[in-house]
Coordinates of C-alpha atoms and ligand atoms in Angstrom, one line a residue:
M1 CA 0.4 -3.8 13.5
R2 CA -1.6 -3.7 10.3
H3 CA -0.5 -4.1 6.7
F4 CA -2.2 -3.5 3.4
L5 CA -1.2 -6.3 0.9
K6 CA -4.6 -7.2 -0.5
E7 CA -8.2 -5.8 -0.9
T8 CA -9.5 -7.9 2.0
D9 CA -7.1 -6.4 4.6
F10 CA -9.8 -3.9 5.4
T11 CA -13.3 -5.1 6.2
R12 CA -16.2 -3.7 4.1
E13 CA -17.0 -1.3 6.9
E14 CA -13.4 -0.1 7.0
V15 CA -13.4 0.3 3.3
A16 CA -16.3 2.7 3.7
A17 CA -14.4 4.6 6.4
V18 CA -11.3 4.7 4.2
F19 CA -13.4 6.2 1.4
A20 CA -14.9 8.8 3.7
T21 CA -11.4 9.8 4.9
A22 CA -10.3 10.0 1.2
A23 CA -13.2 12.2 0.4
S24 CA -12.5 14.5 3.3
L25 CA -8.7 14.7 2.5
K26 CA -9.6 15.5 -1.1
Q27 CA -12.0 18.2 -0.2
G28 CA -9.7 19.7 2.4
R29 CA -6.4 19.4 0.4
G30 CA -4.3 22.6 1.0
R31 CA -6.8 23.9 3.5
F32 CA -6.7 21.6 6.5
T33 CA -3.7 19.4 7.2
P34 CA -4.0 16.4 9.5
V35 CA -0.4 15.1 10.0
P36 CA -0.7 11.5 11.3
L37 CA 2.8 10.7 9.9
D38 CA 4.4 13.7 11.8
R39 CA 8.1 13.0 12.3
Q40 CA 7.8 9.6 10.6
S41 CA 10.0 8.4 7.7
W42 CA 8.4 6.0 5.2
G43 CA 10.4 4.0 2.7
L44 CA 9.0 3.8 -0.9
L45 CA 10.8 0.8 -2.4
F46 CA 10.4 0.1 -6.2
F47 CA 11.6 -3.1 -8.0
K48 CA 9.6 -2.0 -11.0
K49 CA 8.9 1.2 -13.0
S50 CA 6.2 3.6 -11.8
T51 CA 4.9 7.1 -12.5
R52 CA 1.6 7.5 -10.6
T53 CA 2.3 5.3 -7.6
R54 CA 5.8 6.7 -7.0
V55 CA 4.8 10.3 -7.2
S56 CA 1.4 10.0 -5.4
F57 CA 2.9 8.1 -2.5
Q58 CA 5.8 10.6 -2.3
V59 CA 3.5 13.6 -2.2
G60 CA 1.0 11.7 0.0
V61 CA 3.5 10.9 2.7
H62 CA 4.8 14.5 2.7
E63 CA 1.3 15.9 2.9
L64 CA 0.5 13.6 5.9
G65 CA 3.5 15.2 7.7
G66 CA 6.0 12.4 7.1
Q67 CA 9.2 12.1 5.1
P68 CA 9.2 9.8 2.0
V69 CA 12.5 8.0 1.5
M70 CA 12.7 7.0 -2.2
L71 CA 14.4 3.6 -2.7
S72 CA 15.1 1.8 -6.0
A73 CA 15.9 -1.9 -5.5
D74 CA 18.5 -1.7 -8.2
E75 CA 20.5 0.8 -6.2
M76 CA 20.4 -1.2 -3.0
Q77 CA 22.3 -4.2 -1.8
L78 CA 19.2 -6.2 -2.5
S79 CA 20.3 -6.2 -6.1
R80 CA 23.6 -7.6 -5.1
G81 CA 22.1 -10.6 -3.2
E82 CA 21.3 -9.2 0.3
S83 CA 18.2 -11.0 1.4
V84 CA 14.7 -9.5 1.8
A85 CA 14.8 -10.8 5.4
D86 CA 17.9 -8.9 6.3
S87 CA 16.8 -5.8 4.4
A88 CA 13.5 -5.8 6.2
R89 CA 15.2 -6.1 9.6
V90 CA 17.6 -3.3 8.9
L91 CA 15.1 -0.9 7.3
S92 CA 12.7 -1.5 10.3
R93 CA 15.4 0.1 12.5
Y94 CA 15.2 3.4 10.5
L95 CA 11.7 3.6 9.0
H96 CA 8.1 3.7 10.3
G97 CA 6.6 2.0 7.3
M98 CA 7.3 0.7 3.8
V99 CA 5.4 1.0 0.5
I100 CA 6.7 -1.7 -1.9
R101 CA 6.3 -2.4 -5.6
C102 CA 7.7 -5.8 -6.5
Y103 CA 7.5 -8.8 -8.7
S104 CA 6.7 -11.8 -6.5
H105 CA 4.0 -11.2 -3.9
E106 CA 6.2 -13.2 -1.5
T107 CA 8.6 -10.2 -1.3
L108 CA 5.8 -8.3 0.5
E109 CA 5.0 -11.2 2.7
D110 CA 8.7 -11.6 3.6
F111 CA 8.9 -7.9 4.5
V112 CA 5.9 -8.4 6.8
K113 CA 7.4 -11.5 8.3
H114 CA 10.9 -10.2 9.0
G115 CA 10.2 -6.5 9.5
T116 CA 8.6 -4.7 12.3
M117 CA 6.7 -1.9 10.5
P118 CA 3.5 -1.6 8.4
V119 CA 3.9 -2.7 4.8
V120 CA 1.8 -1.5 1.8
N121 CA 1.5 -3.2 -1.5
A122 CA 2.2 -0.7 -4.3
L123 CA 1.7 -3.5 -6.9
S124 CA 3.0 -7.0 -7.1
D125 CA 2.6 -9.6 -9.9
F126 CA -0.4 -10.8 -8.0
L127 CA -2.4 -7.8 -6.9
H128 CA -2.7 -4.0 -7.1
P129 CA -4.9 -3.1 -4.1
C130 CA -4.2 0.7 -3.9
Q131 CA -5.4 0.9 -7.5
L132 CA -8.5 -1.2 -6.9
Y133 CA -9.5 0.9 -3.9
T134 CA -9.0 4.1 -5.9
D135 CA -11.1 2.7 -8.8
F136 CA -14.0 1.9 -6.4
F137 CA -13.6 5.3 -4.7
T138 CA -13.7 7.1 -8.1
L139 CA -17.0 5.2 -8.9
A140 CA -18.4 5.8 -5.4
E141 CA -17.9 9.5 -5.9
R142 CA -20.2 9.3 -8.9
W143 CA -22.7 6.7 -7.8
C144 CA -23.3 7.9 -4.2
E145 CA -24.1 11.5 -5.1
G146 CA -21.6 12.9 -2.6
D147 CA -23.0 11.0 0.4
T148 CA -19.8 9.6 1.9
S149 CA -21.8 7.5 4.4
K150 CA -23.0 5.4 1.5
M151 CA -19.6 5.2 -0.2
G152 CA -19.1 1.5 0.5
S153 CA -22.7 0.3 0.0
C154 CA -23.6 2.2 -3.2
L155 CA -21.2 0.0 -5.1
R156 CA -23.2 -3.2 -4.4
G157 CA -25.3 -4.6 -7.3
R158 CA -23.4 -2.7 -10.0
K159 CA -21.8 -4.5 -13.0
I160 CA -18.2 -4.0 -14.0
A161 CA -16.6 -5.4 -17.2
F162 CA -12.9 -6.1 -17.4
L163 CA -11.5 -6.8 -20.9
G164 CA -8.2 -8.1 -22.1
D165 CA -5.5 -9.6 -19.8
T166 CA -8.0 -11.1 -17.4
A167 CA -5.2 -12.9 -15.5
C168 CA -3.0 -9.9 -14.6
N169 CA -2.6 -8.3 -11.2
V170 CA -5.2 -5.6 -11.8
A171 CA -7.7 -8.2 -13.0
N172 CA -7.0 -10.3 -9.9
S173 CA -7.6 -7.2 -7.7
F174 CA -11.0 -6.8 -9.4
V175 CA -11.8 -10.5 -8.8
L176 CA -11.0 -10.1 -5.1
G177 CA -12.3 -6.6 -4.6
C178 CA -15.6 -7.2 -6.4
A179 CA -16.2 -10.4 -4.3
H180 CA -15.4 -8.4 -1.1
M181 CA -17.7 -5.5 -2.0
G182 CA -20.6 -7.5 -3.7
I183 CA -20.1 -6.2 -7.2
E184 CA -20.8 -8.3 -10.4
L185 CA -17.7 -8.6 -12.5
A186 CA -17.7 -9.8 -16.1
L187 CA -14.2 -10.8 -17.3
S188 CA -13.5 -11.3 -21.0
G189 CA -10.2 -12.3 -22.5
P190 CA -8.6 -15.1 -24.5
K191 CA -9.1 -18.7 -23.4
G192 CA -6.4 -19.6 -20.9
F193 CA -6.6 -16.2 -19.2
E194 CA -9.3 -17.2 -16.7
P195 CA -8.5 -16.3 -13.0
G196 CA -5.8 -18.6 -11.9
P197 CA -5.4 -20.9 -8.9
E198 CA -3.6 -18.3 -6.7
I199 CA -6.5 -15.8 -6.8
L200 CA -9.1 -18.6 -6.4
A201 CA -7.2 -19.8 -3.3
Q202 CA -7.2 -16.3 -1.9
L203 CA -11.0 -16.0 -2.3
K204 CA -11.4 -19.3 -0.5
K205 CA -9.0 -18.2 2.3
D206 CA -11.1 -15.0 2.7
G207 CA -14.3 -17.0 2.8
L208 CA -15.6 -15.1 -0.3
K209 CA -18.0 -16.4 -2.9
P210 CA -16.7 -15.4 -6.4
T211 CA -18.8 -12.7 -8.1
Y212 CA -17.2 -13.0 -11.5
T213 CA -18.0 -14.7 -14.7
F214 CA -15.5 -15.3 -17.5
T215 CA -16.4 -15.3 -21.2
S216 CA -14.3 -15.1 -24.4
D217 CA -17.1 -13.0 -25.9
P218 CA -16.4 -9.3 -25.2
V219 CA -19.9 -8.2 -26.2
E220 CA -21.5 -10.5 -23.7
A221 CA -19.2 -9.2 -20.9
V222 CA -19.9 -5.5 -21.6
R223 CA -23.7 -5.9 -22.1
G224 CA -25.4 -3.7 -19.4
A225 CA -22.2 -2.8 -17.6
D226 CA -22.0 0.3 -15.4
M227 CA -18.3 0.5 -15.9
V228 CA -15.9 -0.9 -18.5
T229 CA -12.2 -1.2 -17.8
T230 CA -9.0 -2.7 -19.1
D231 CA -5.3 -2.8 -18.5
V232 CA -2.2 -3.1 -20.6
W233 CA -1.9 -6.3 -22.5
V234 CA 1.8 -6.7 -21.5
S235 CA 2.3 -6.2 -17.8
M236 CA 5.8 -5.4 -16.4
G237 CA 7.7 -8.7 -16.4
M238 CA 5.7 -10.2 -19.3
E239 CA 7.7 -8.6 -22.1
A240 CA 8.9 -12.0 -23.5
E241 CA 5.2 -12.7 -24.4
K242 CA 4.6 -9.4 -26.1
A243 CA 4.1 -10.5 -29.7
E244 CA 1.7 -13.3 -28.8
R245 CA -0.3 -11.3 -26.4
L246 CA -0.8 -8.4 -28.9
R247 CA -2.1 -11.0 -31.4
I248 CA -4.5 -12.9 -29.2
M249 CA -5.9 -9.9 -27.3
Q250 CA -7.0 -7.9 -30.4
P251 CA -10.7 -8.9 -30.1
Y252 CA -10.7 -7.5 -26.6
Q253 CA -9.8 -3.9 -27.4
V254 CA -12.3 -1.4 -25.7
N255 CA -13.5 0.7 -28.6
A256 CA -16.6 2.8 -29.4
A257 CA -18.4 -0.2 -31.0
L258 CA -17.9 -2.3 -27.9
M259 CA -18.8 0.6 -25.5
K260 CA -22.2 0.8 -27.2
H261 CA -23.2 -2.5 -25.5
A262 CA -22.6 -1.0 -22.0
K263 CA -25.2 1.2 -20.3
P264 CA -25.3 4.7 -21.9
S265 CA -24.3 6.0 -18.5
A266 CA -21.3 3.7 -18.3
Y267 CA -17.8 5.0 -17.5
F268 CA -14.5 3.9 -19.0
M269 CA -11.6 3.5 -16.6
H270 CA -8.0 2.5 -17.0
C271 CA -5.3 2.4 -14.3
L272 CA -2.8 3.8 -16.8
P273 CA -0.3 3.8 -18.4
A274 CA -2.5 3.3 -21.5
H275 CA -1.4 2.1 -25.0
P276 CA -4.0 3.6 -27.2
G277 CA -4.6 1.5 -30.3
E278 CA -3.9 -1.7 -28.3
E279 CA -6.2 -2.4 -25.2
V280 CA -8.2 0.8 -25.8
S281 CA -9.0 3.0 -28.8
L282 CA -7.9 6.6 -28.6
E283 CA -11.5 7.6 -29.2
V284 CA -12.7 5.9 -26.0
L285 CA -9.7 6.9 -23.9
E286 CA -10.2 10.6 -24.8
G287 CA -14.0 10.3 -25.0
P288 CA -16.8 11.6 -22.7
Q289 CA -17.2 8.3 -20.9
S290 CA -13.5 8.2 -19.8
I291 CA -12.7 9.2 -16.3
V292 CA -9.1 8.1 -16.3
F293 CA -7.5 11.3 -15.1
D294 CA -9.9 11.7 -12.1
Q295 CA -9.0 8.1 -11.4
A296 CA -5.3 8.9 -11.5
E297 CA -5.7 11.9 -9.2
N298 CA -7.6 9.8 -6.7
R299 CA -4.6 7.6 -6.1
L300 CA -3.2 10.4 -4.0
H301 CA -6.3 10.9 -1.8
V302 CA -7.1 7.2 -1.4
Q303 CA -3.5 6.2 -0.5
K304 CA -3.3 9.0 2.1
A305 CA -6.5 7.6 3.6
I306 CA -5.1 4.0 3.5
L307 CA -1.9 5.1 5.3
S308 CA -4.0 7.1 7.9
H309 CA -6.2 4.1 8.7
L310 CA -3.3 1.7 8.8
I311 CA -1.6 3.6 11.6
G312 CA -4.9 4.1 13.4
A313 CA -5.5 7.7 12.5
R314 CA -8.7 8.9 10.7
Ligands
CP1 N1 -1.5 2.7 -12.3 C1 -0.2 2.7 -11.8 O1 0.0 2.0 -10.8 O2 0.6 3.5 -12.5 P1 2.2 3.5 -12.3 O3 2.7 2.2 -12.8 O4 2.7 4.7 -13.1 O5 2.5 3.7 -10.9
NVA2 N1 -0.8 -4.7 -15.0 C1 0.1 -3.6 -15.1 C2 -0.3 -2.5 -14.2 C3 0.5 -1.3 -14.3 C4 0.1 -0.2 -13.4 C5 1.5 -4.1 -14.8 O1 1.7 -4.8 -13.9 O2 2.5 -3.7 -15.6

């Protein structure tokens, strides 16, 4: 049985195959309907808020022929002290798979350990791999000129710049995903926000050489970039640090002046939700280089492809 908890759970070759499936599902949406989840029920369990992930997985499971079962942790016995181990064992008796958004990454690992069904990471404090695959797919659509056979390889050799909270889950996913796919990553955030020991240990475990650099100079990071991205400065669970974070991250706002240092052809991406005026200016978010809504749409197609590959269907 396979799980998708991190970017390296699919080999490079499999990532290319997932992208090809996503492209074909996107193109055929509403016209042809492969139903690999026929008669299956998938639990979508959320410990945190969500708009995109919740709805795209719900629609995606339905479109693949399955039934999505929406679960909020605060409405379950989990919130009254029932263990993850027991919940995983019970839910495995009803469901064919679980998609989980949680705080500690260990919650996902415990579901894998105690359950008997595939588990998908829909964001943890550590990683957001469904987002990262979607971001790479969205770039591959543009950089491979529609040739799906090249969708994995045409990312290699490009430069991505990530600004702001360079220690958050989405940044960690870029660190791992870029090393996996051979992409140069320039991180720029305040001192102390360098990639932490957990993500460095993961790179080592996967036998990957880091492809990132870290600088506190945002201009240096963005120079010559093919894509510039950022994330909220205050991730879910970090609310107590809000005032301090808004203060120290100011120099890392992605705005028009900063975008001038990237390649003229560079795209701006953001996993959303955005806070215009904080991590990105409204001008850049709404500007011609921004592809954030294509990116958001692609969550649906890429997640359908991930689910299909996980259960061995293409
Ligand atoms: N980007 C993303 O995961 O969005 P949601 O938090 O709305 O799911
Ligand atoms: N880093 C953000 C991503 C939201 C999709 C968070 O964890 O809140």
